[in-house]
CSV table of C-alpha atoms (C1' of nucleotides) in Angstrom, one decimal:
chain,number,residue,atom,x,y,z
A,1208,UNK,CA,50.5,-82.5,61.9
A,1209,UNK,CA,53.3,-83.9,63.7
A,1210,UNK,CA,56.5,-81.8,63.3
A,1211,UNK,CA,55.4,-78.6,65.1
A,1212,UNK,CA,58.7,-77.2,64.4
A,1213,UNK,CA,58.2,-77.0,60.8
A,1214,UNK,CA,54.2,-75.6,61.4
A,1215,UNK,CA,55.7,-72.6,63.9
A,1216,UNK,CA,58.4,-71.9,60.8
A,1217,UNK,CA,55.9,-71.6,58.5
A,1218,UNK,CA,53.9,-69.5,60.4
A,1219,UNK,CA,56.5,-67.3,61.4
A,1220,UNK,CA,58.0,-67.1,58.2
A,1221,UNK,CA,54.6,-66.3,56.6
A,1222,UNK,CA,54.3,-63.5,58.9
A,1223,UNK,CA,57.4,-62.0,58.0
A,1224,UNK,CA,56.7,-62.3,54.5
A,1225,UNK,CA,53.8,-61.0,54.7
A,1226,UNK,CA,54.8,-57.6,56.6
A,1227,UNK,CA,57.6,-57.2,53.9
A,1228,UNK,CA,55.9,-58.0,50.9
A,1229,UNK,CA,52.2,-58.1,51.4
A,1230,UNK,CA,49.6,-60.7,51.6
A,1231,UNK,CA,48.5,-61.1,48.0
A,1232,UNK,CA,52.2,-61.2,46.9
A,1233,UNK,CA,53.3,-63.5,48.9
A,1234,UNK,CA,53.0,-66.9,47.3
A,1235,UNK,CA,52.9,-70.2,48.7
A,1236,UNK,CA,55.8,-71.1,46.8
A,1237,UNK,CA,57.9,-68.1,48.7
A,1238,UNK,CA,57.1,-69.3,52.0
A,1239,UNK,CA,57.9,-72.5,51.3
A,1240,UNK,CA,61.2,-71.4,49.6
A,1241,UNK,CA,61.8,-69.2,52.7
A,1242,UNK,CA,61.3,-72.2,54.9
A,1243,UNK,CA,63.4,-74.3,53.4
A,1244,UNK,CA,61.1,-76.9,51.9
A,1245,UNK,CA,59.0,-77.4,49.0
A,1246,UNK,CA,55.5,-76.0,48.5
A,1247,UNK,CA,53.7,-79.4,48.9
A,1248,UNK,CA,54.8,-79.3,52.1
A,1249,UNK,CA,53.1,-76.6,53.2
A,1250,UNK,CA,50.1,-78.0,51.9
A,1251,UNK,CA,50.4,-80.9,54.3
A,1252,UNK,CA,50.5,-78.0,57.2
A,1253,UNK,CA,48.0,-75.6,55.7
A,1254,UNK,CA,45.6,-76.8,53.3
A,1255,UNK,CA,45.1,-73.5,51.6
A,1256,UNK,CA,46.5,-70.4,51.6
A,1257,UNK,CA,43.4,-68.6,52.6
A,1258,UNK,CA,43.6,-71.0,55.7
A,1259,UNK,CA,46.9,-69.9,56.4
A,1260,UNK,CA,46.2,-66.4,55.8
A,1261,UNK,CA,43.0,-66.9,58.1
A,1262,UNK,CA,45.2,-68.5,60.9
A,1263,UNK,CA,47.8,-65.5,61.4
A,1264,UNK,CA,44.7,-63.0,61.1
A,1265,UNK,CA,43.4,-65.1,64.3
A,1266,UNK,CA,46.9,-64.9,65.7
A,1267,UNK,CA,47.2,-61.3,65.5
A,1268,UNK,CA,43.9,-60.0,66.3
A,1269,UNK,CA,44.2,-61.6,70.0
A,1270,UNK,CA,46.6,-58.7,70.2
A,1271,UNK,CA,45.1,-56.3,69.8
A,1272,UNK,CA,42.4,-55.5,72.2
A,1273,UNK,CA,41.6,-52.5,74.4
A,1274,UNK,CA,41.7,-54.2,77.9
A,1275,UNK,CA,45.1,-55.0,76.7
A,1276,UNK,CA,46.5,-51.6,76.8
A,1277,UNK,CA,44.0,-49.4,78.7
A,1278,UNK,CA,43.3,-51.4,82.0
A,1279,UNK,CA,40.2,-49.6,83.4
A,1280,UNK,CA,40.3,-51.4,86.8
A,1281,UNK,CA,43.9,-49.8,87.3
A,1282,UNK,CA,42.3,-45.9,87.1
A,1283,UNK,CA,41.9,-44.2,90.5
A,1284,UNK,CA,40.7,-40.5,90.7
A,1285,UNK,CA,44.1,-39.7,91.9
A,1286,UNK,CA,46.2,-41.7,88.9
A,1287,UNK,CA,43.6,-41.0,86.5
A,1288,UNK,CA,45.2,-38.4,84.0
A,1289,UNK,CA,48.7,-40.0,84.2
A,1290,UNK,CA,47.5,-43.3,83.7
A,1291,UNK,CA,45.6,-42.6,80.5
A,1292,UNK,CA,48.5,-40.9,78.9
A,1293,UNK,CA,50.8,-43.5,80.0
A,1294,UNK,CA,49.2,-46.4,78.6
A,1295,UNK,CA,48.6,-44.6,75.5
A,1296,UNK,CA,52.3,-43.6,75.3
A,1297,UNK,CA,53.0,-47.5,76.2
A,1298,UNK,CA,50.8,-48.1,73.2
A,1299,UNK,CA,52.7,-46.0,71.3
A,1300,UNK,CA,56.3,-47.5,71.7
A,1301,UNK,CA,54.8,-50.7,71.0
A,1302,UNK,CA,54.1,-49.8,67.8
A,1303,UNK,CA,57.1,-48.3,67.2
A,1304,UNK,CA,59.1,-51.1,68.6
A,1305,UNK,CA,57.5,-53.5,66.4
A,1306,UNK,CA,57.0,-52.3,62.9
A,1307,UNK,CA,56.5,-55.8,61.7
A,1308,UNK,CA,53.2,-56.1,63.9
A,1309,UNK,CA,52.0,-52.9,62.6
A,1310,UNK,CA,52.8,-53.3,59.1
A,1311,UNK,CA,50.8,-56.6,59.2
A,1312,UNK,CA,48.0,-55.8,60.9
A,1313,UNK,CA,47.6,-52.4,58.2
A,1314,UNK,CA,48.0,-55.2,55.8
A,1315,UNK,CA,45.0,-56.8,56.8
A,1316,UNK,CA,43.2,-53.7,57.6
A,1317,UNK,CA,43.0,-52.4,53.9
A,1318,UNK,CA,42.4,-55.7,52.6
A,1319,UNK,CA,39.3,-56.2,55.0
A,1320,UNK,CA,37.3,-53.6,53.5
A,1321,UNK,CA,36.9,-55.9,51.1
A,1322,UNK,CA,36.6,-59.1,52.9
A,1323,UNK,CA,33.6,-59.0,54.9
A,1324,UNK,CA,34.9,-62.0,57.7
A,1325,UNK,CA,37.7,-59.8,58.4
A,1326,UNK,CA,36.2,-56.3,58.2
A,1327,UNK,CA,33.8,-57.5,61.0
A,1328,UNK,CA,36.4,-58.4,63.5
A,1329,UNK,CA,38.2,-54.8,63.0
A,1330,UNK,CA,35.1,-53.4,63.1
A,1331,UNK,CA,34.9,-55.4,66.6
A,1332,UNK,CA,37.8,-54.5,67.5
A,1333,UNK,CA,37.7,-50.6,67.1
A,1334,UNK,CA,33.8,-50.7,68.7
A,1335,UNK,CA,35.6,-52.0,71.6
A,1336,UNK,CA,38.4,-49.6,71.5
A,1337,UNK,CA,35.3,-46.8,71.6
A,1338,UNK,CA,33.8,-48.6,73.9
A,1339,UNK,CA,36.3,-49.0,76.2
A,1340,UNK,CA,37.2,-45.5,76.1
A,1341,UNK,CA,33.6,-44.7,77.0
A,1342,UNK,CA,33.6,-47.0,80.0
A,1343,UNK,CA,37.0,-45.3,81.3
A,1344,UNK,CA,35.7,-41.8,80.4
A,1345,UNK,CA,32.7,-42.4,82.5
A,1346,UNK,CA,34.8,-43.6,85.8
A,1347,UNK,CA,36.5,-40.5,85.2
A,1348,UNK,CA,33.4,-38.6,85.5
A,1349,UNK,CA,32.6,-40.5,88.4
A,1350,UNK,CA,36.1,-39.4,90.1
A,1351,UNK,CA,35.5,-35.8,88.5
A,1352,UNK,CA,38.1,-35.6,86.5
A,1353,UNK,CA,36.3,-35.9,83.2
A,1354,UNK,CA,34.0,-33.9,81.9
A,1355,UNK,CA,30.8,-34.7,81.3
A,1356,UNK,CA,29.7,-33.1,78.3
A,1357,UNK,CA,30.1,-35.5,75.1
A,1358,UNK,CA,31.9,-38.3,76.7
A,1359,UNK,CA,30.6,-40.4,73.5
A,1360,UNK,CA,32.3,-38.4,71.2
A,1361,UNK,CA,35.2,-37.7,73.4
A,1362,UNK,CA,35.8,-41.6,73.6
A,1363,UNK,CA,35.5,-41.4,69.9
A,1364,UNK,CA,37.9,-38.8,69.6
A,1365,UNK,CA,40.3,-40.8,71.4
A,1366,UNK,CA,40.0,-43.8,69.7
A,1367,UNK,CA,40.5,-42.4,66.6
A,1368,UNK,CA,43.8,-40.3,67.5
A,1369,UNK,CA,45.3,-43.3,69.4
A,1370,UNK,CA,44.2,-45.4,66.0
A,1371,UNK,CA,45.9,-42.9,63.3
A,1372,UNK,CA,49.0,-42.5,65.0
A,1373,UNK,CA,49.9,-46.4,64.5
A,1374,UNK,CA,48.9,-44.9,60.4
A,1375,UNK,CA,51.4,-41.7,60.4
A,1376,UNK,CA,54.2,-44.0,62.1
A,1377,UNK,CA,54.1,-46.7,59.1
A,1378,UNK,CA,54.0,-43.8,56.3
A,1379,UNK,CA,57.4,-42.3,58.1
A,1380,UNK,CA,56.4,-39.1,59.8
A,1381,UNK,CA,59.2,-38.4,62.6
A,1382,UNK,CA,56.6,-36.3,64.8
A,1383,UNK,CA,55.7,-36.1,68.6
A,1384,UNK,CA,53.4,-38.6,68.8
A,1385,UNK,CA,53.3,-38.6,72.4
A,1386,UNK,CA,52.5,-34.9,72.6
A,1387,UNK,CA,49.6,-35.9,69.7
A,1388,UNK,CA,48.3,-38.3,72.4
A,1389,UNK,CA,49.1,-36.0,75.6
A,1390,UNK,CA,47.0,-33.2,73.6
A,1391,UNK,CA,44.0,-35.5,73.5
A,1392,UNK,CA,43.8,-36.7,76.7
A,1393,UNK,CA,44.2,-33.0,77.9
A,1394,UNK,CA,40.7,-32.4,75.7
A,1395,UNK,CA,38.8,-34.6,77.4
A,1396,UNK,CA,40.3,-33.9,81.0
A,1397,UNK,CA,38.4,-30.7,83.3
A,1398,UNK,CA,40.5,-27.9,83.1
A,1399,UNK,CA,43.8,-27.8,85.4
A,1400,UNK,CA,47.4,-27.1,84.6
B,1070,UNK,CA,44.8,-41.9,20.7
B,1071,UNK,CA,41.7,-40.9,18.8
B,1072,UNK,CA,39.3,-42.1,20.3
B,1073,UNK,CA,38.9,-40.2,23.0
B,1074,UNK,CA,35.6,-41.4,23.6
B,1075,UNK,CA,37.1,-45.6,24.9
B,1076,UNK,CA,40.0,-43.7,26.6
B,1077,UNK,CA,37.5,-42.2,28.9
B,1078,UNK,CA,35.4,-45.1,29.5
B,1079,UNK,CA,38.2,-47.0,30.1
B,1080,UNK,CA,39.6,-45.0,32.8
B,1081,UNK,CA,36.2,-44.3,34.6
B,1082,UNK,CA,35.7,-48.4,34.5
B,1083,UNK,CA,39.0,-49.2,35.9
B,1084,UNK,CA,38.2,-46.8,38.6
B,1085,UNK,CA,34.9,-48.6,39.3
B,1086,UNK,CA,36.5,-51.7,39.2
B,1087,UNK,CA,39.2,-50.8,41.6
B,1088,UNK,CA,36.8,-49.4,44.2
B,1089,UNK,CA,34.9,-53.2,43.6
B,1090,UNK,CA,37.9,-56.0,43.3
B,1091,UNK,CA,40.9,-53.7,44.2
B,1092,UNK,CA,43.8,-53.1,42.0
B,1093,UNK,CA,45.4,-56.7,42.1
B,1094,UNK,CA,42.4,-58.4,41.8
B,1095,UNK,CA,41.2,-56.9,38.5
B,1096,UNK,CA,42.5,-57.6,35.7
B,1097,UNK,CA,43.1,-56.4,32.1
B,1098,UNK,CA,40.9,-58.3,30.7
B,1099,UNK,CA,37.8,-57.6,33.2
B,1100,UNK,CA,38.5,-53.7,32.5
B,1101,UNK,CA,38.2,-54.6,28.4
B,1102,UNK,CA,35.2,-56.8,28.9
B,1103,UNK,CA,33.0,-54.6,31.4
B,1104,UNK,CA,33.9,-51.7,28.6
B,1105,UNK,CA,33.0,-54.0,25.6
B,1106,UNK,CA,36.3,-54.4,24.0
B,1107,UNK,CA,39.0,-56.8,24.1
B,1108,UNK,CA,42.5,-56.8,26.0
B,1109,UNK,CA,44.7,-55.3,23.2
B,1110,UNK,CA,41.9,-52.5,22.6
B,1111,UNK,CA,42.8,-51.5,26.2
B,1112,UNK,CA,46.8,-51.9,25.6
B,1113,UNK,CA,46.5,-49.3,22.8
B,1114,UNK,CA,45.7,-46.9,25.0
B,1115,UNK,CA,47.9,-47.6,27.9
B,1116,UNK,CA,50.8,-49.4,27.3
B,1117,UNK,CA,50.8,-51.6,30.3
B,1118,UNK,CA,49.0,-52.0,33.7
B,1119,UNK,CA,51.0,-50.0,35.4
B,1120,UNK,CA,50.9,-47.2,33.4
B,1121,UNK,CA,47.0,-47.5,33.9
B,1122,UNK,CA,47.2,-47.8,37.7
B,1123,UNK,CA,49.7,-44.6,37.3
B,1124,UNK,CA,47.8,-42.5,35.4
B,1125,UNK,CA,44.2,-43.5,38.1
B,1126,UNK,CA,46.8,-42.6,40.8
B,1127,UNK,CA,47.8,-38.9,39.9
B,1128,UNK,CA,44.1,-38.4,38.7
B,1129,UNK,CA,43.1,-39.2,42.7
B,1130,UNK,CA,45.8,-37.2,44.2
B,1131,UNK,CA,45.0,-34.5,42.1
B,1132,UNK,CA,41.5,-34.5,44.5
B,1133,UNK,CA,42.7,-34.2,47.8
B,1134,UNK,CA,44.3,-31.1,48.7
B,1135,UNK,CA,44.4,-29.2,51.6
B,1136,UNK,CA,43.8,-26.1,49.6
B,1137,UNK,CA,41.3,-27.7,48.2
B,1138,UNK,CA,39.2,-28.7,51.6
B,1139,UNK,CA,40.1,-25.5,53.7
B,1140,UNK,CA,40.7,-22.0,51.9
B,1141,UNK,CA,42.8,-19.9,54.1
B,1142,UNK,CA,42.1,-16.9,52.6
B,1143,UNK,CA,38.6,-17.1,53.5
B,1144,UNK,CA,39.1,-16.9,56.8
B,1145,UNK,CA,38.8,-13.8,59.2
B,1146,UNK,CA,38.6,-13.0,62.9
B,1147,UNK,CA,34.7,-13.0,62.6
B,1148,UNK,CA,34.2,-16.6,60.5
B,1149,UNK,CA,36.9,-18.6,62.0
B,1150,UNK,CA,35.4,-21.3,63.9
B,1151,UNK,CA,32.7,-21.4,61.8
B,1152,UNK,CA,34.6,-21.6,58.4
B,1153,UNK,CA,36.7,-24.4,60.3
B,1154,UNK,CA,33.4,-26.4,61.3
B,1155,UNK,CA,31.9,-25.9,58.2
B,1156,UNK,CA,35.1,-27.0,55.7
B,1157,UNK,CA,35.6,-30.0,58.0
B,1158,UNK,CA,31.3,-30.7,57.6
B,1159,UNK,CA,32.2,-30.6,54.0
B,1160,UNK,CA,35.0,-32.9,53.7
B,1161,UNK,CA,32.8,-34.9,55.6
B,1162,UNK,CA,30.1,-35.1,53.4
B,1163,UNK,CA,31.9,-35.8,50.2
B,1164,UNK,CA,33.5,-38.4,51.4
B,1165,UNK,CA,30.2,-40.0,52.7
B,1166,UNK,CA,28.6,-39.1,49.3
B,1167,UNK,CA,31.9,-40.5,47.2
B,1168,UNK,CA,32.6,-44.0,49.2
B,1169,UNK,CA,34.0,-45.1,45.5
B,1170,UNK,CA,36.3,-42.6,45.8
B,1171,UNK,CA,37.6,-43.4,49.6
B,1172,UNK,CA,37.8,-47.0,48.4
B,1173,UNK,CA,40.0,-46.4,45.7
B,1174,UNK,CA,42.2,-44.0,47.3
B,1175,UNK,CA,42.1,-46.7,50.5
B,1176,UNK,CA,43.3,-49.2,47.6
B,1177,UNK,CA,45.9,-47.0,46.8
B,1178,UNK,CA,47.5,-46.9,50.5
B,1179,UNK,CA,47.5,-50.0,50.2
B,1180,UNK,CA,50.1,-50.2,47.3
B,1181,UNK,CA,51.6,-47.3,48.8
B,1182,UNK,CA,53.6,-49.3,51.4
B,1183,UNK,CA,55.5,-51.1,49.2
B,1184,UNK,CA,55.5,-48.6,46.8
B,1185,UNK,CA,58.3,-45.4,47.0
B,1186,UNK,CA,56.5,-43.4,44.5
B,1187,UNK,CA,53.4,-43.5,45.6
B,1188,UNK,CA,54.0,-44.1,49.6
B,1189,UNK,CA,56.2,-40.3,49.1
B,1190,UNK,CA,53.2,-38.9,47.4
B,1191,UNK,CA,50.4,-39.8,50.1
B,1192,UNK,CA,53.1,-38.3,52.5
B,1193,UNK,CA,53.4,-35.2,51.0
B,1194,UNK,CA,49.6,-34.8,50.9
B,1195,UNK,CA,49.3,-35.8,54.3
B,1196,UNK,CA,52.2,-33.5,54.8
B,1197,UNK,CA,50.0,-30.7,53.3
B,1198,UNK,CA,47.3,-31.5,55.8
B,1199,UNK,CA,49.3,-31.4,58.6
B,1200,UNK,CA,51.6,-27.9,57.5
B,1201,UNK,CA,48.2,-26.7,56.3
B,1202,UNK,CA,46.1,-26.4,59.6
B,1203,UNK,CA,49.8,-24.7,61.1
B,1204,UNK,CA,48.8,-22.2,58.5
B,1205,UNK,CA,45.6,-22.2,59.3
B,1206,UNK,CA,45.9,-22.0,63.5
B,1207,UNK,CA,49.1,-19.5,63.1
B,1208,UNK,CA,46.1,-16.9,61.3
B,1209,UNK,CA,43.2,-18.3,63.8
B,1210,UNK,CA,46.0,-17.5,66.8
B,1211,UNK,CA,46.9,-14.2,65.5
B,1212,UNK,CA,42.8,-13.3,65.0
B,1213,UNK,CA,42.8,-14.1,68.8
B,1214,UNK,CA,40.6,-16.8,68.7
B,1215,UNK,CA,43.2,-20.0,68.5
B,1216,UNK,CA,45.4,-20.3,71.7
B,1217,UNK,CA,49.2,-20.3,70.5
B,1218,UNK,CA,50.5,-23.2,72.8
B,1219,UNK,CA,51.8,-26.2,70.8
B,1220,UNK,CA,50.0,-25.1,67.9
B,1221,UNK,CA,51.8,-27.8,65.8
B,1222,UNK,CA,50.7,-30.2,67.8
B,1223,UNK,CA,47.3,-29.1,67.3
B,1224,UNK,CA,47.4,-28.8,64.2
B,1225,UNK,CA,48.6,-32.5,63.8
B,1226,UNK,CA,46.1,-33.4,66.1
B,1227,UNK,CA,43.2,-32.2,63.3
B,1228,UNK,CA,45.1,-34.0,60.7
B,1229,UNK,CA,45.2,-37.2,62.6
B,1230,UNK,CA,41.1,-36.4,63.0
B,1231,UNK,CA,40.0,-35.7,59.8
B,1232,UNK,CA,42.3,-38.3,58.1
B,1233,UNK,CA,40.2,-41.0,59.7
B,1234,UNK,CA,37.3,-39.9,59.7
B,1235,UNK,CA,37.3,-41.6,55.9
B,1236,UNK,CA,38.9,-44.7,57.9
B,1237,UNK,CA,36.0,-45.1,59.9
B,1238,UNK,CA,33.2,-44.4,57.6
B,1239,UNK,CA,35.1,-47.6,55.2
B,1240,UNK,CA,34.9,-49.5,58.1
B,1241,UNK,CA,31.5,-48.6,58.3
B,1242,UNK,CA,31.0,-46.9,61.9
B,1243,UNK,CA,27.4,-45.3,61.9
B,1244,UNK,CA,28.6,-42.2,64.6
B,1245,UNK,CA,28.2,-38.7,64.1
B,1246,UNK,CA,31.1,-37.6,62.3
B,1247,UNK,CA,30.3,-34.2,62.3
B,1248,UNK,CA,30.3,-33.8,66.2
B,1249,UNK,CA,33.7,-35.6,66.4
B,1250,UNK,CA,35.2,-32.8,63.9
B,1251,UNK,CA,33.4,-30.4,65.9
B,1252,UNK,CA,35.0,-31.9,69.2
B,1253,UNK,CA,38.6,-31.6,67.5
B,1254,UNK,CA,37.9,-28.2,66.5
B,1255,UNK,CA,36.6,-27.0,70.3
B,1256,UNK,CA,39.9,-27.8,71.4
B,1257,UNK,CA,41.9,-25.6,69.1
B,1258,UNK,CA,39.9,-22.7,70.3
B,1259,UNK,CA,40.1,-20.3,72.9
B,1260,UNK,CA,37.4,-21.4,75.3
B,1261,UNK,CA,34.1,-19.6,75.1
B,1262,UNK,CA,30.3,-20.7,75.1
C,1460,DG,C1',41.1,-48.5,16.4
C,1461,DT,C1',39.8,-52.9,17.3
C,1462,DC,C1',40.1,-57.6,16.5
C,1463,DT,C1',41.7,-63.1,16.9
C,1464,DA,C1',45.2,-65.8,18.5
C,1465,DT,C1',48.8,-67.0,21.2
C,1466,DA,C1',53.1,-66.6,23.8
C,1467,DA,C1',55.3,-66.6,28.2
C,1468,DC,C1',54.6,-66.8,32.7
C,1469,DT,C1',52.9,-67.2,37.7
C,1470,DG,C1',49.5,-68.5,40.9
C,1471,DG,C1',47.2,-72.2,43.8
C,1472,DA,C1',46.7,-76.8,44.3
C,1473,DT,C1',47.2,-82.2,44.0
C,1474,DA,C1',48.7,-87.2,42.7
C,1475,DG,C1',51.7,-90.3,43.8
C,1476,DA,C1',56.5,-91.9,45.0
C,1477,DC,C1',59.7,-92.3,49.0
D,76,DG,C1',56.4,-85.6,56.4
D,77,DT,C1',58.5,-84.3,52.4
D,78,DC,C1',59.5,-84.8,47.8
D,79,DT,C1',59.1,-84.6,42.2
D,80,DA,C1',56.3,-83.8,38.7
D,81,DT,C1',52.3,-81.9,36.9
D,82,DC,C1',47.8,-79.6,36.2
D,83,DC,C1',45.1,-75.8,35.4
D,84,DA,C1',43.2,-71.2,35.7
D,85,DG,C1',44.3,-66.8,35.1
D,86,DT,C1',47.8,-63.0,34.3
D,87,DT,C1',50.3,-59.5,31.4
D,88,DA,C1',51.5,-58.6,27.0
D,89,DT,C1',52.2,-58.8,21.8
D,90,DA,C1',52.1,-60.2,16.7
D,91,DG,C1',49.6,-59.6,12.9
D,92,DA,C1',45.0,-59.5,10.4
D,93,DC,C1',41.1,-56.3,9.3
DNA sequence: GTCTATAACTGGATAGAC
DNA sequence: GTCTATCCAGTTATAGAC
């Protein structure tokens, strides 16, 4: 593996392949095509097409990750309620910014249900998004911002809202989404306004 | 088409099958041989693949209605939170008792984002979902017990909720569903208890 | 209605030359 | 490192016999 220029073309030509026409229909012999070389080739980079399609899974999956975009240390009783709607609303232009990640990552989503390697790490993935939102939730208590009734399923709650919207975006639905968001974190926030 | 008898076992295999392999992964010939007939039995019925996966596809879509999952005109003043817990509970537990069915339909989404037809049918469903709780919440907010503030918003919020609720359950999240739609559902409500 | 047989093609993958 | 050439398994689909 010496030409590392070629190795980061495949790669990000796979990835944009991948986003416009799916995993499974994506052959080798695209990519390569795509590249600019012959399918052999690609074989002396990637000695499969599983391992390739293993690789960018690795790739993306380090993105996504709930310290990422909800940085608990950051919360202070005073900047708690902005701060949670802001990240999620951060979270939320991301995705819209980059319909290519999101259009990958769903790829991989719906195919994991059936791949047990990759169903784990989501599976990962959203525990620590619930998680996450549990552990933030509970400072908020602490501050007394947050209720404390259900903060379990108020975390859950969360998770699943900021989740789905990422879903409505890639089937087209031109809604509020940071309204969707704002409403959710209102839920879980003690009375004010 | 005679044989009414084959045409029904062939569609309730391929269904099986899709929930199992997926739609790419099984083929003609695995539908014909788990039925115990060959390939060009199965093309007698339906022309091609496609007109199989087709015909599966409006079968499933058939299923999920708003209508369907929450009757409006059940609701009154008196039953309204409890008619909105309960129809959520249900959707709940069929999907929990049907995981073929979410499979299949999860299959489908899949195909759907490549696919006009089908990715324009899943969003009018969705669609439904979403302009069917704006029903719903307009006739809880003139009843007195839903607050009228961003009532769209709201009602997208249940959407978003519900939707994944089937996501999460796939992924095979052991949580209590039930008080999640129950949280969703509080915050529609005029506050009481 | 269901079969055998086969066409026509595409996919992943590799041997061996350069 | 990249190529040509090739293999082989598996796919949709059909012609034609029974």
């Amino acid at each position: 593996m010496n030409n590392t220029e070629t190795y980061k073309r495949i790669v990000d030509t796979t990835y944009a392949l991948f986003a416009e026409h799916g995993i499974d229909k994506t052959s080798m012999a695209m990519i390569a095509k795509e590249v600019g070389i012959t399918k052999p080739a690609v074989y002396y980079y990637f000695s499969s097409k599983e391992e390739l399609v293993d690789f960018l899974f690795e790739e993306i999956c380090k993105e996504i990750d709930f310290a990422k975009c909800f940085t608990i240390e950051a919360y202070t009783k005073n900047n708690f309620q902005a701060k949670l709607l802001s990240d999620g609303f951060k979270m939320i232009q991301d995705q819209e910014n980059d319909a290519f990640f999101s259009r990958v990552i769903n790829e991989y989503i719906l195919v994991s249900i059936r791949n047990e390697k990759y169903r784990q790490t989501f599976y990962s993935i959203t525990e620590g998004f619930m998680n996450g939102f549990v552990d933030l939730l509970t400072k908020g208590a602490q501050f007394g911002v947050v209720t404390n009734e259900k903060l379990t399923t108020k975390a859950q709650l969360l998770s699943m809202v900021i989740d789905n919207i990422g879903n409505y975006m890639l089937m087209g639905f031109k809604i509020d989404y940071n309204e969707i968001w704002a409403e959710a974190v209102h839920n879980v926030l003690k009375s004010e306004d």
